[in-house]
mmCIF file of N, CA, C and O in Angstrom:
data_model
loop_
_atom_site.group_PDB
_atom_site.id
_atom_site.type_symbol
_atom_site.label_atom_id
_atom_site.label_comp_id
_atom_site.label_asym_id
_atom_site.label_seq_id
_atom_site.Cartn_x
_atom_site.Cartn_y
_atom_site.Cartn_z
ATOM 1 N N MET A 1 -35.316 -14.888 2.646
ATOM 2 C CA MET A 1 -33.625 -15.015 2.054
ATOM 3 C C MET A 1 -33.162 -14.152 1.018
ATOM 4 O O MET A 1 -33.781 -13.783 0.264
ATOM 5 N N ILE A 2 -32.234 -13.354 1.318
ATOM 6 C CA ILE A 2 -31.587 -12.837 0.413
ATOM 7 C C ILE A 2 -30.110 -12.989 -0.170
ATOM 8 O O ILE A 2 -29.388 -14.034 0.677
ATOM 9 N N THR A 3 -29.655 -12.936 -1.198
ATOM 10 C CA THR A 3 -28.368 -13.311 -1.656
ATOM 11 C C THR A 3 -27.565 -12.223 -2.067
ATOM 12 O O THR A 3 -27.930 -11.257 -2.972
ATOM 13 N N ARG A 4 -26.547 -11.739 -1.658
ATOM 14 C CA ARG A 4 -25.588 -10.881 -1.983
ATOM 15 C C ARG A 4 -24.568 -11.461 -3.093
ATOM 16 O O ARG A 4 -23.712 -11.958 -2.886
ATOM 17 N N PHE A 5 -24.580 -10.894 -4.235
ATOM 18 C CA PHE A 5 -23.410 -11.275 -5.229
ATOM 19 C C PHE A 5 -22.365 -10.516 -5.439
ATOM 20 O O PHE A 5 -22.866 -9.022 -5.415
ATOM 21 N N ALA A 6 -21.282 -10.745 -5.252
ATOM 22 C CA ALA A 6 -19.878 -9.880 -6.199
ATOM 23 C C ALA A 6 -19.745 -10.447 -7.231
ATOM 24 O O ALA A 6 -19.156 -11.527 -7.592
ATOM 25 N N LEU A 7 -19.975 -9.603 -8.268
ATOM 26 C CA LEU A 7 -19.384 -10.031 -9.612
ATOM 27 C C LEU A 7 -18.383 -9.654 -10.064
ATOM 28 O O LEU A 7 -18.176 -7.902 -10.228
ATOM 29 N N PHE A 8 -17.054 -10.376 -10.495
ATOM 30 C CA PHE A 8 -15.826 -9.828 -10.940
ATOM 31 C C PHE A 8 -16.004 -9.946 -12.492
ATOM 32 O O PHE A 8 -15.799 -10.703 -12.774
ATOM 33 N N GLU A 9 -16.138 -8.699 -13.046
ATOM 34 C CA GLU A 9 -16.362 -8.406 -14.319
ATOM 35 C C GLU A 9 -14.947 -8.180 -14.975
ATOM 36 O O GLU A 9 -14.334 -6.981 -14.568
ATOM 37 N N GLY A 10 -14.575 -8.689 -15.772
ATOM 38 C CA GLY A 10 -13.178 -8.414 -16.470
ATOM 39 C C GLY A 10 -12.336 -9.679 -17.063
ATOM 40 O O GLY A 10 -13.027 -10.578 -17.182
ATOM 41 N N ALA A 11 -11.325 -9.510 -16.460
ATOM 42 C CA ALA A 11 -10.072 -10.840 -16.950
ATOM 43 C C ALA A 11 -9.221 -10.906 -15.706
ATOM 44 O O ALA A 11 -8.611 -10.153 -15.378
ATOM 45 N N VAL A 12 -8.783 -12.310 -15.688
ATOM 46 C CA VAL A 12 -7.716 -12.607 -14.825
ATOM 47 C C VAL A 12 -6.410 -12.391 -15.868
ATOM 48 O O VAL A 12 -6.525 -12.532 -17.102
ATOM 49 N N ARG A 13 -5.558 -11.954 -15.416
ATOM 50 C CA ARG A 13 -4.320 -11.621 -16.076
ATOM 51 C C ARG A 13 -3.835 -12.655 -16.792
ATOM 52 O O ARG A 13 -3.855 -13.973 -16.111
ATOM 53 N N PRO A 14 -3.238 -12.789 -17.912
ATOM 54 C CA PRO A 14 -2.662 -14.038 -18.760
ATOM 55 C C PRO A 14 -1.715 -14.831 -17.949
ATOM 56 O O PRO A 14 -0.824 -14.524 -17.441
ATOM 57 N N GLY A 15 -2.076 -16.157 -17.778
ATOM 58 C CA GLY A 15 -1.240 -16.938 -17.126
ATOM 59 C C GLY A 15 -1.596 -16.768 -15.558
ATOM 60 O O GLY A 15 -0.358 -17.777 -14.854
ATOM 61 N N GLN A 16 -2.315 -16.208 -15.132
ATOM 62 C CA GLN A 16 -2.526 -15.927 -13.805
ATOM 63 C C GLN A 16 -3.915 -16.637 -12.993
ATOM 64 O O GLN A 16 -4.125 -16.573 -11.959
ATOM 65 N N THR A 17 -4.521 -17.437 -13.875
ATOM 66 C CA THR A 17 -5.811 -18.429 -13.560
ATOM 67 C C THR A 17 -5.860 -19.204 -12.243
ATOM 68 O O THR A 17 -6.196 -19.059 -11.467
ATOM 69 N N ASP A 18 -4.803 -19.914 -12.528
ATOM 70 C CA ASP A 18 -4.477 -20.875 -11.319
ATOM 71 C C ASP A 18 -4.065 -19.791 -9.865
ATOM 72 O O ASP A 18 -4.664 -20.368 -8.781
ATOM 73 N N ALA A 19 -3.272 -19.021 -10.162
ATOM 74 C CA ALA A 19 -2.797 -18.315 -8.818
ATOM 75 C C ALA A 19 -4.087 -17.362 -8.371
ATOM 76 O O ALA A 19 -4.151 -17.363 -7.267
ATOM 77 N N PHE A 20 -4.808 -16.570 -9.194
ATOM 78 C CA PHE A 20 -6.066 -16.169 -9.063
ATOM 79 C C PHE A 20 -7.038 -17.080 -8.317
ATOM 80 O O PHE A 20 -7.233 -16.877 -6.991
ATOM 81 N N ARG A 21 -7.325 -17.958 -8.767
ATOM 82 C CA ARG A 21 -8.323 -19.144 -8.035
ATOM 83 C C ARG A 21 -7.815 -19.498 -6.604
ATOM 84 O O ARG A 21 -8.318 -19.808 -5.752
ATOM 85 N N ALA A 22 -6.429 -20.162 -6.630
ATOM 86 C CA ALA A 22 -5.772 -20.484 -5.347
ATOM 87 C C ALA A 22 -5.776 -19.307 -4.205
ATOM 88 O O ALA A 22 -6.286 -19.648 -3.261
ATOM 89 N N ALA A 23 -5.675 -18.038 -4.863
ATOM 90 C CA ALA A 23 -5.774 -17.140 -3.706
ATOM 91 C C ALA A 23 -7.187 -16.852 -3.071
ATOM 92 O O ALA A 23 -7.215 -16.683 -2.039
ATOM 93 N N VAL A 24 -8.042 -17.052 -4.136
ATOM 94 C CA VAL A 24 -9.311 -16.631 -3.576
ATOM 95 C C VAL A 24 -9.912 -17.781 -2.506
ATOM 96 O O VAL A 24 -10.483 -17.663 -1.577
ATOM 97 N N LEU A 25 -9.291 -19.125 -2.986
ATOM 98 C CA LEU A 25 -9.836 -20.265 -2.270
ATOM 99 C C LEU A 25 -8.928 -20.433 -0.836
ATOM 100 O O LEU A 25 -9.733 -20.636 0.245
ATOM 101 N N ASP A 26 -7.778 -19.945 -0.814
ATOM 102 C CA ASP A 26 -6.840 -19.727 0.234
ATOM 103 C C ASP A 26 -7.042 -18.797 0.975
ATOM 104 O O ASP A 26 -7.046 -18.972 2.253
ATOM 105 N N ARG A 27 -7.099 -17.731 0.486
ATOM 106 C CA ARG A 27 -7.188 -16.275 1.393
ATOM 107 C C ARG A 27 -8.676 -15.790 1.467
ATOM 108 O O ARG A 27 -8.643 -15.103 2.792
ATOM 109 N N LEU A 28 -9.456 -15.843 0.476
ATOM 110 C CA LEU A 28 -10.622 -15.266 0.783
ATOM 111 C C LEU A 28 -11.804 -16.078 1.225
ATOM 112 O O LEU A 28 -12.795 -15.720 2.142
ATOM 113 N N VAL A 29 -11.833 -17.221 0.857
ATOM 114 C CA VAL A 29 -13.076 -18.189 1.222
ATOM 115 C C VAL A 29 -13.206 -18.192 2.909
ATOM 116 O O VAL A 29 -14.077 -18.406 3.495
ATOM 117 N N PRO A 30 -11.995 -18.330 3.529
ATOM 118 C CA PRO A 30 -12.119 -18.307 5.222
ATOM 119 C C PRO A 30 -12.524 -17.261 5.498
ATOM 120 O O PRO A 30 -13.567 -17.179 6.542
ATOM 121 N N LEU A 31 -12.455 -16.016 5.269
ATOM 122 C CA LEU A 31 -13.082 -14.964 5.538
ATOM 123 C C LEU A 31 -14.340 -14.942 5.123
ATOM 124 O O LEU A 31 -15.198 -14.364 6.027
ATOM 125 N N TRP A 32 -14.907 -15.324 4.156
ATOM 126 C CA TRP A 32 -16.203 -15.061 3.692
ATOM 127 C C TRP A 32 -17.106 -16.003 4.598
ATOM 128 O O TRP A 32 -18.152 -15.485 4.545
ATOM 129 N N THR A 33 -16.536 -16.961 4.766
ATOM 130 C CA THR A 33 -17.441 -17.977 5.179
ATOM 131 C C THR A 33 -17.298 -17.535 6.923
ATOM 132 O O THR A 33 -18.428 -18.189 7.632
ATOM 133 N N ALA A 34 -16.632 -16.724 7.092
ATOM 134 C CA ALA A 34 -16.631 -16.116 8.857
ATOM 135 C C ALA A 34 -17.768 -15.134 8.886
ATOM 136 O O ALA A 34 -17.833 -14.436 9.920
ATOM 137 N N PHE A 35 -18.149 -14.282 7.688
ATOM 138 C CA PHE A 35 -19.063 -13.098 7.785
ATOM 139 C C PHE A 35 -20.313 -13.804 8.563
ATOM 140 O O PHE A 35 -20.931 -14.887 8.582
ATOM 141 N N PRO A 36 -20.555 -13.089 9.686
ATOM 142 C CA PRO A 36 -21.556 -13.513 10.698
ATOM 143 C C PRO A 36 -23.026 -13.698 9.943
ATOM 144 O O PRO A 36 -23.632 -12.727 9.196
ATOM 145 N N GLY A 37 -23.778 -14.767 10.315
ATOM 146 C CA GLY A 37 -25.332 -14.610 9.940
ATOM 147 C C GLY A 37 -25.406 -15.362 8.745
ATOM 148 O O GLY A 37 -26.591 -15.353 8.164
ATOM 149 N N ASN A 38 -24.254 -15.524 7.773
ATOM 150 C CA ASN A 38 -24.481 -16.143 6.472
ATOM 151 C C ASN A 38 -25.215 -17.542 6.591
ATOM 152 O O ASN A 38 -24.730 -18.545 7.369
ATOM 153 N N THR A 39 -25.880 -17.993 5.537
ATOM 154 C CA THR A 39 -26.285 -19.435 5.490
ATOM 155 C C THR A 39 -25.812 -20.140 4.544
ATOM 156 O O THR A 39 -25.925 -21.495 4.706
ATOM 157 N N ASP A 40 -24.956 -19.570 3.463
ATOM 158 C CA ASP A 40 -24.797 -20.148 2.354
ATOM 159 C C ASP A 40 -23.526 -19.090 1.645
ATOM 160 O O ASP A 40 -23.803 -17.964 1.662
ATOM 161 N N VAL A 41 -22.302 -19.768 1.316
ATOM 162 C CA VAL A 41 -21.449 -18.963 0.720
ATOM 163 C C VAL A 41 -21.196 -19.954 -0.414
ATOM 164 O O VAL A 41 -20.680 -21.079 -0.618
ATOM 165 N N ARG A 42 -21.140 -19.157 -1.674
ATOM 166 C CA ARG A 42 -21.226 -19.835 -2.994
ATOM 167 C C ARG A 42 -20.073 -19.127 -3.641
ATOM 168 O O ARG A 42 -20.077 -18.010 -3.916
ATOM 169 N N VAL A 43 -18.783 -19.660 -4.161
ATOM 170 C CA VAL A 43 -17.821 -19.436 -4.986
ATOM 171 C C VAL A 43 -17.675 -20.007 -6.258
ATOM 172 O O VAL A 43 -17.724 -21.200 -6.482
ATOM 173 N N MET A 44 -18.099 -19.110 -7.254
ATOM 174 C CA MET A 44 -18.032 -19.932 -8.763
ATOM 175 C C MET A 44 -16.803 -19.159 -9.403
ATOM 176 O O MET A 44 -17.051 -17.887 -9.980
ATOM 177 N N PHE A 45 -16.289 -20.221 -10.172
ATOM 178 C CA PHE A 45 -15.359 -19.861 -11.260
ATOM 179 C C PHE A 45 -15.947 -19.875 -12.732
ATOM 180 O O PHE A 45 -16.256 -20.751 -12.906
ATOM 181 N N GLY A 46 -15.662 -18.736 -13.415
ATOM 182 C CA GLY A 46 -16.108 -18.948 -14.763
ATOM 183 C C GLY A 46 -15.314 -20.048 -15.741
ATOM 184 O O GLY A 46 -14.158 -19.860 -15.595
ATOM 185 N N GLU A 47 -16.259 -20.602 -16.446
ATOM 186 C CA GLU A 47 -15.677 -21.603 -17.216
ATOM 187 C C GLU A 47 -15.638 -21.480 -18.837
ATOM 188 O O GLU A 47 -15.146 -21.759 -19.441
ATOM 189 N N ASP A 48 -17.125 -20.846 -19.026
ATOM 190 C CA ASP A 48 -17.483 -20.411 -20.335
ATOM 191 C C ASP A 48 -18.400 -19.698 -20.475
ATOM 192 O O ASP A 48 -19.307 -19.163 -19.187
ATOM 193 N N ARG A 49 -18.920 -18.960 -21.458
ATOM 194 C CA ARG A 49 -19.737 -17.991 -21.747
ATOM 195 C C ARG A 49 -20.288 -18.067 -23.080
ATOM 196 O O ARG A 49 -19.585 -18.574 -23.810
ATOM 197 N N ASP A 50 -21.484 -17.687 -23.260
ATOM 198 C CA ASP A 50 -21.776 -17.223 -24.907
ATOM 199 C C ASP A 50 -20.977 -16.290 -25.579
ATOM 200 O O ASP A 50 -20.281 -15.403 -25.164
ATOM 201 N N PRO A 51 -20.819 -16.522 -26.824
ATOM 202 C CA PRO A 51 -20.045 -15.422 -27.807
ATOM 203 C C PRO A 51 -20.524 -14.022 -27.466
ATOM 204 O O PRO A 51 -21.784 -13.712 -27.260
ATOM 205 N N GLY A 52 -19.787 -13.020 -27.185
ATOM 206 C CA GLY A 52 -20.186 -12.042 -26.691
ATOM 207 C C GLY A 52 -20.410 -11.372 -25.450
ATOM 208 O O GLY A 52 -20.866 -10.291 -25.194
ATOM 209 N N ALA A 53 -20.665 -12.215 -24.811
ATOM 210 C CA ALA A 53 -21.117 -11.938 -23.288
ATOM 211 C C ALA A 53 -20.030 -11.668 -22.287
ATOM 212 O O ALA A 53 -18.820 -11.899 -22.633
ATOM 213 N N PRO A 54 -20.125 -10.644 -21.684
ATOM 214 C CA PRO A 54 -19.083 -10.176 -20.455
ATOM 215 C C PRO A 54 -18.510 -11.284 -19.855
ATOM 216 O O PRO A 54 -19.045 -12.375 -19.581
ATOM 217 N N GLU A 55 -17.170 -11.132 -19.451
ATOM 218 C CA GLU A 55 -16.293 -12.271 -18.828
ATOM 219 C C GLU A 55 -16.470 -12.153 -17.212
ATOM 220 O O GLU A 55 -16.128 -10.923 -16.704
ATOM 221 N N PHE A 56 -16.747 -13.044 -16.515
ATOM 222 C CA PHE A 56 -16.934 -12.979 -15.011
ATOM 223 C C PHE A 56 -15.997 -14.241 -14.549
ATOM 224 O O PHE A 56 -16.807 -15.084 -14.334
ATOM 225 N N PRO A 57 -14.932 -13.916 -14.394
ATOM 226 C CA PRO A 57 -13.790 -15.072 -13.994
ATOM 227 C C PRO A 57 -14.468 -15.590 -12.310
ATOM 228 O O PRO A 57 -14.063 -16.505 -11.972
ATOM 229 N N LEU A 58 -14.975 -14.648 -11.565
ATOM 230 C CA LEU A 58 -15.506 -15.251 -10.248
ATOM 231 C C LEU A 58 -17.116 -14.459 -9.928
ATOM 232 O O LEU A 58 -17.128 -13.493 -10.187
ATOM 233 N N ILE A 59 -17.595 -15.288 -9.498
ATOM 234 C CA ILE A 59 -18.906 -14.688 -8.719
ATOM 235 C C ILE A 59 -19.147 -15.323 -7.695
ATOM 236 O O ILE A 59 -18.894 -16.307 -7.256
ATOM 237 N N LEU A 60 -19.290 -14.490 -6.705
ATOM 238 C CA LEU A 60 -19.301 -14.888 -5.216
ATOM 239 C C LEU A 60 -20.843 -14.372 -4.865
ATOM 240 O O LEU A 60 -21.281 -13.371 -5.276
ATOM 241 N N ALA A 61 -21.529 -15.685 -4.102
ATOM 242 C CA ALA A 61 -22.835 -15.265 -3.533
ATOM 243 C C ALA A 61 -22.742 -15.913 -2.462
ATOM 244 O O ALA A 61 -22.554 -16.751 -1.719
ATOM 245 N N ILE A 62 -23.366 -14.760 -1.441
ATOM 246 C CA ILE A 62 -23.586 -15.096 0.011
ATOM 247 C C ILE A 62 -24.833 -14.787 0.343
ATOM 248 O O ILE A 62 -25.552 -13.826 0.213
ATOM 249 N N THR A 63 -25.431 -15.872 0.927
ATOM 250 C CA THR A 63 -27.054 -15.609 1.394
ATOM 251 C C THR A 63 -27.170 -15.740 2.606
ATOM 252 O O THR A 63 -26.380 -15.818 3.410
ATOM 253 N N TYR A 64 -27.817 -14.493 3.104
ATOM 254 C CA TYR A 64 -28.355 -14.111 4.560
ATOM 255 C C TYR A 64 -29.734 -14.349 4.834
ATOM 256 O O TYR A 64 -30.670 -14.410 3.807
ATOM 257 N N PRO A 65 -30.297 -14.397 6.025
ATOM 258 C CA PRO A 65 -31.962 -14.577 6.267
ATOM 259 C C PRO A 65 -32.793 -13.095 5.987
ATOM 260 O O PRO A 65 -33.799 -13.262 5.669
ATOM 261 N N ASP A 66 -31.896 -12.026 6.156
ATOM 262 C CA ASP A 66 -32.510 -11.064 5.622
ATOM 263 C C ASP A 66 -31.617 -9.655 5.722
ATOM 264 O O ASP A 66 -30.382 -10.073 5.519
ATOM 265 N N VAL A 67 -32.094 -8.714 5.383
ATOM 266 C CA VAL A 67 -31.277 -7.362 5.066
ATOM 267 C C VAL A 67 -30.512 -7.124 6.595
ATOM 268 O O VAL A 67 -29.107 -6.563 6.216
ATOM 269 N N ALA A 68 -31.041 -7.088 7.435
ATOM 270 C CA ALA A 68 -30.634 -6.680 8.650
ATOM 271 C C ALA A 68 -29.244 -7.439 9.275
ATOM 272 O O ALA A 68 -28.011 -6.747 9.555
ATOM 273 N N THR A 69 -29.266 -8.909 8.801
ATOM 274 C CA THR A 69 -28.187 -9.761 9.018
ATOM 275 C C THR A 69 -27.119 -9.324 7.974
ATOM 276 O O THR A 69 -25.845 -9.697 8.418
ATOM 277 N N MET A 70 -27.610 -9.179 6.641
ATOM 278 C CA MET A 70 -26.511 -8.761 5.580
ATOM 279 C C MET A 70 -25.685 -7.750 6.020
ATOM 280 O O MET A 70 -24.512 -7.560 6.189
ATOM 281 N N ASN A 71 -26.669 -6.635 6.724
ATOM 282 C CA ASN A 71 -25.804 -5.316 7.042
ATOM 283 C C ASN A 71 -24.882 -5.181 8.024
ATOM 284 O O ASN A 71 -23.961 -4.712 7.999
ATOM 285 N N ALA A 72 -25.274 -6.355 9.216
ATOM 286 C CA ALA A 72 -24.569 -6.354 10.217
ATOM 287 C C ALA A 72 -23.119 -7.204 9.699
ATOM 288 O O ALA A 72 -22.030 -6.964 10.052
ATOM 289 N N ALA A 73 -23.147 -8.207 8.609
ATOM 290 C CA ALA A 73 -21.890 -8.881 8.108
ATOM 291 C C ALA A 73 -21.046 -8.021 7.417
ATOM 292 O O ALA A 73 -20.097 -8.099 7.610
ATOM 293 N N LEU A 74 -21.629 -7.053 6.709
ATOM 294 C CA LEU A 74 -20.954 -6.117 6.057
ATOM 295 C C LEU A 74 -20.242 -5.093 6.697
ATOM 296 O O LEU A 74 -19.413 -4.329 6.208
ATOM 297 N N ASP A 75 -20.681 -4.919 8.107
ATOM 298 C CA ASP A 75 -19.792 -4.119 8.837
ATOM 299 C C ASP A 75 -18.887 -5.204 9.919
ATOM 300 O O ASP A 75 -18.361 -4.556 10.735
ATOM 301 N N SER A 76 -18.870 -6.396 9.678
ATOM 302 C CA SER A 76 -17.881 -7.179 10.449
ATOM 303 C C SER A 76 -16.590 -7.062 10.183
ATOM 304 O O SER A 76 -16.266 -6.597 8.989
ATOM 305 N N PRO A 77 -15.657 -7.539 11.170
ATOM 306 C CA PRO A 77 -14.177 -7.342 11.019
ATOM 307 C C PRO A 77 -13.941 -8.205 9.966
ATOM 308 O O PRO A 77 -12.984 -8.010 9.049
ATOM 309 N N ALA A 78 -14.582 -9.439 9.802
ATOM 310 C CA ALA A 78 -14.150 -10.355 8.581
ATOM 311 C C ALA A 78 -14.369 -9.785 7.145
ATOM 312 O O ALA A 78 -13.435 -9.807 6.232
ATOM 313 N N ARG A 79 -15.332 -9.076 7.179
ATOM 314 C CA ARG A 79 -15.830 -8.170 5.787
ATOM 315 C C ARG A 79 -14.404 -7.077 5.428
ATOM 316 O O ARG A 79 -14.228 -7.122 4.567
ATOM 317 N N HIS A 80 -14.251 -6.435 6.656
ATOM 318 C CA HIS A 80 -13.294 -5.472 6.329
ATOM 319 C C HIS A 80 -11.828 -5.980 6.122
ATOM 320 O O HIS A 80 -11.420 -5.645 4.658
ATOM 321 N N GLN A 81 -11.722 -7.256 6.504
ATOM 322 C CA GLN A 81 -10.263 -7.780 6.314
ATOM 323 C C GLN A 81 -10.334 -8.306 4.940
ATOM 324 O O GLN A 81 -9.433 -8.493 4.331
ATOM 325 N N SER A 82 -11.725 -8.667 4.445
ATOM 326 C CA SER A 82 -11.764 -9.257 3.116
ATOM 327 C C SER A 82 -11.737 -8.175 2.181
ATOM 328 O O SER A 82 -11.163 -8.690 1.073
ATOM 329 N N LYS A 83 -11.954 -7.085 2.157
ATOM 330 C CA LYS A 83 -11.782 -6.085 1.325
ATOM 331 C C LYS A 83 -10.574 -5.660 1.194
ATOM 332 O O LYS A 83 -10.040 -5.654 -0.007
ATOM 333 N N GLU A 84 -9.754 -5.845 2.233
ATOM 334 C CA GLU A 84 -8.052 -5.567 1.984
ATOM 335 C C GLU A 84 -7.318 -6.617 1.234
ATOM 336 O O GLU A 84 -6.932 -6.276 0.192
ATOM 337 N N VAL A 85 -7.904 -8.003 1.540
ATOM 338 C CA VAL A 85 -7.186 -8.997 0.666
ATOM 339 C C VAL A 85 -7.770 -9.067 -0.446
ATOM 340 O O VAL A 85 -6.716 -9.288 -1.501
ATOM 341 N N THR A 86 -8.975 -8.741 -0.864
ATOM 342 C CA THR A 86 -9.663 -8.720 -2.249
ATOM 343 C C THR A 86 -8.708 -7.707 -3.004
ATOM 344 O O THR A 86 -8.281 -7.809 -4.024
ATOM 345 N N GLY A 87 -8.442 -6.561 -2.583
ATOM 346 C CA GLY A 87 -7.540 -5.581 -3.015
ATOM 347 C C GLY A 87 -6.218 -6.135 -3.552
ATOM 348 O O GLY A 87 -6.139 -5.861 -4.607
ATOM 349 N N GLN A 88 -5.733 -6.615 -2.325
ATOM 350 C CA GLN A 88 -4.264 -7.331 -3.012
ATOM 351 C C GLN A 88 -4.300 -8.412 -4.102
ATOM 352 O O GLN A 88 -3.489 -8.376 -4.969
ATOM 353 N N ILE A 89 -5.539 -9.307 -3.949
ATOM 354 C CA ILE A 89 -5.326 -10.279 -4.984
ATOM 355 C C ILE A 89 -5.839 -9.598 -6.406
ATOM 356 O O ILE A 89 -5.403 -9.971 -7.528
ATOM 357 N N VAL A 90 -6.921 -8.561 -6.441
ATOM 358 C CA VAL A 90 -7.216 -8.020 -7.507
ATOM 359 C C VAL A 90 -6.002 -7.287 -7.863
ATOM 360 O O VAL A 90 -5.809 -7.295 -9.583
ATOM 361 N N ASP A 91 -5.062 -6.500 -7.472
ATOM 362 C CA ASP A 91 -4.007 -5.940 -7.882
ATOM 363 C C ASP A 91 -2.929 -6.801 -8.584
ATOM 364 O O ASP A 91 -2.516 -6.244 -9.670
ATOM 365 N N ALA A 92 -2.892 -8.047 -7.982
ATOM 366 C CA ALA A 92 -1.872 -9.046 -8.645
ATOM 367 C C ALA A 92 -2.226 -9.920 -9.643
ATOM 368 O O ALA A 92 -1.691 -10.233 -10.332
ATOM 369 N N HIS A 93 -3.780 -10.163 -9.764
ATOM 370 C CA HIS A 93 -4.284 -10.921 -10.857
ATOM 371 C C HIS A 93 -5.360 -10.387 -11.620
ATOM 372 O O HIS A 93 -5.611 -11.422 -12.623
ATOM 373 N N PHE A 94 -6.020 -9.617 -11.401
ATOM 374 C CA PHE A 94 -7.183 -9.302 -12.131
ATOM 375 C C PHE A 94 -7.388 -7.746 -12.657
ATOM 376 O O PHE A 94 -6.775 -7.019 -11.967
ATOM 377 N N GLU A 95 -7.895 -7.820 -14.017
ATOM 378 C CA GLU A 95 -8.182 -6.636 -14.683
ATOM 379 C C GLU A 95 -9.743 -6.424 -14.579
ATOM 380 O O GLU A 95 -10.379 -7.199 -15.734
ATOM 381 N N GLY A 96 -10.458 -5.343 -13.999
ATOM 382 C CA GLY A 96 -11.818 -5.285 -14.399
ATOM 383 C C GLY A 96 -12.377 -4.694 -13.396
ATOM 384 O O GLY A 96 -11.667 -3.972 -12.516
ATOM 385 N N ARG A 97 -13.548 -4.544 -13.014
ATOM 386 C CA ARG A 97 -14.277 -4.156 -11.842
ATOM 387 C C ARG A 97 -15.121 -5.152 -11.127
ATOM 388 O O ARG A 97 -15.404 -6.172 -11.653
ATOM 389 N N ILE A 98 -15.528 -4.754 -9.885
ATOM 390 C CA ILE A 98 -16.318 -5.654 -9.042
ATOM 391 C C ILE A 98 -17.454 -4.925 -8.553
ATOM 392 O O ILE A 98 -17.338 -3.906 -8.322
ATOM 393 N N HIS A 99 -18.618 -5.480 -8.956
ATOM 394 C CA HIS A 99 -19.851 -4.835 -8.625
ATOM 395 C C HIS A 99 -20.636 -5.899 -7.932
ATOM 396 O O HIS A 99 -20.520 -7.075 -7.823
ATOM 397 N N HIS A 100 -21.756 -5.219 -6.812
ATOM 398 C CA HIS A 100 -22.572 -6.026 -6.060
ATOM 399 C C HIS A 100 -23.979 -5.809 -6.516
ATOM 400 O O HIS A 100 -24.384 -4.931 -6.760
ATOM 401 N N HIS A 101 -24.615 -6.868 -6.157
ATOM 402 C CA HIS A 101 -26.054 -6.888 -6.602
ATOM 403 C C HIS A 101 -26.878 -7.790 -5.412
ATOM 404 O O HIS A 101 -26.318 -8.892 -4.980
ATOM 405 N N VAL A 102 -27.872 -7.188 -4.771
ATOM 406 C CA VAL A 102 -28.645 -7.880 -3.491
ATOM 407 C C VAL A 102 -30.056 -8.619 -4.540
ATOM 408 O O VAL A 102 -30.620 -7.592 -5.014
ATOM 409 N N THR A 103 -30.176 -9.887 -3.956
ATOM 410 C CA THR A 103 -31.288 -10.254 -4.900
ATOM 411 C C THR A 103 -32.501 -10.576 -3.832
ATOM 412 O O THR A 103 -31.968 -11.463 -2.575
ATOM 413 N N ASP A 104 -33.473 -10.767 -3.852
ATOM 414 C CA ASP A 104 -34.655 -11.682 -2.938
ATOM 415 C C ASP A 104 -34.611 -13.127 -3.398
ATOM 416 O O ASP A 104 -34.736 -13.373 -4.816
ATOM 417 N N MET A 105 -34.221 -14.105 -3.123
ATOM 418 C CA MET A 105 -33.872 -15.458 -3.291
ATOM 419 C C MET A 105 -35.384 -16.249 -3.153
ATOM 420 O O MET A 105 -35.715 -16.011 -2.262
ATOM 421 N N HIS A 106 -35.493 -16.947 -4.516
ATOM 422 C CA HIS A 106 -36.726 -17.562 -4.167
ATOM 423 C C HIS A 106 -36.095 -19.238 -4.622
ATOM 424 O O HIS A 106 -35.815 -19.147 -5.747
ATOM 425 N N ASP A 107 -35.904 -20.302 -3.709
ATOM 426 C CA ASP A 107 -35.320 -21.432 -4.115
ATOM 427 C C ASP A 107 -36.260 -22.685 -4.112
ATOM 428 O O ASP A 107 -37.398 -22.651 -3.511
ATOM 429 N N TYR A 108 -36.346 -23.345 -5.462
ATOM 430 C CA TYR A 108 -37.176 -24.692 -5.590
ATOM 431 C C TYR A 108 -36.324 -25.605 -6.120
ATOM 432 O O TYR A 108 -35.329 -25.762 -6.780
ATOM 433 N N GLN A 109 -37.031 -26.682 -5.200
ATOM 434 C CA GLN A 109 -36.349 -27.933 -5.313
ATOM 435 C C GLN A 109 -36.914 -28.671 -6.354
ATOM 436 O O GLN A 109 -38.180 -28.790 -6.649
ATOM 437 N N SER A 110 -36.292 -29.249 -7.250
ATOM 438 C CA SER A 110 -36.769 -30.354 -8.318
ATOM 439 C C SER A 110 -36.739 -31.946 -7.992
ATOM 440 O O SER A 110 -36.257 -32.230 -7.091
#
């Protein structure tokens, strides 16, 4: 299994936290969950961090069974639409950058 993270590094514009989160949940989650082949979509809103740590108001994690499935999802209509909607939400509510990281996931149950 692999997980592709989208890290929203920066800050939500002052007074825009509720609007930012609502836009993500209402407009983006339906698109992200429509990415073909995903096994898990996790949307995590930053609540607290260590002093001096960079701010991540949003972290998106989408898990796939393998790289080929991920690559097909990244070329899907839902992904292309999500990029457009993300741009709209970022322009309205967020200042910073978005970067992506793909990880080889090892999951351990306790």
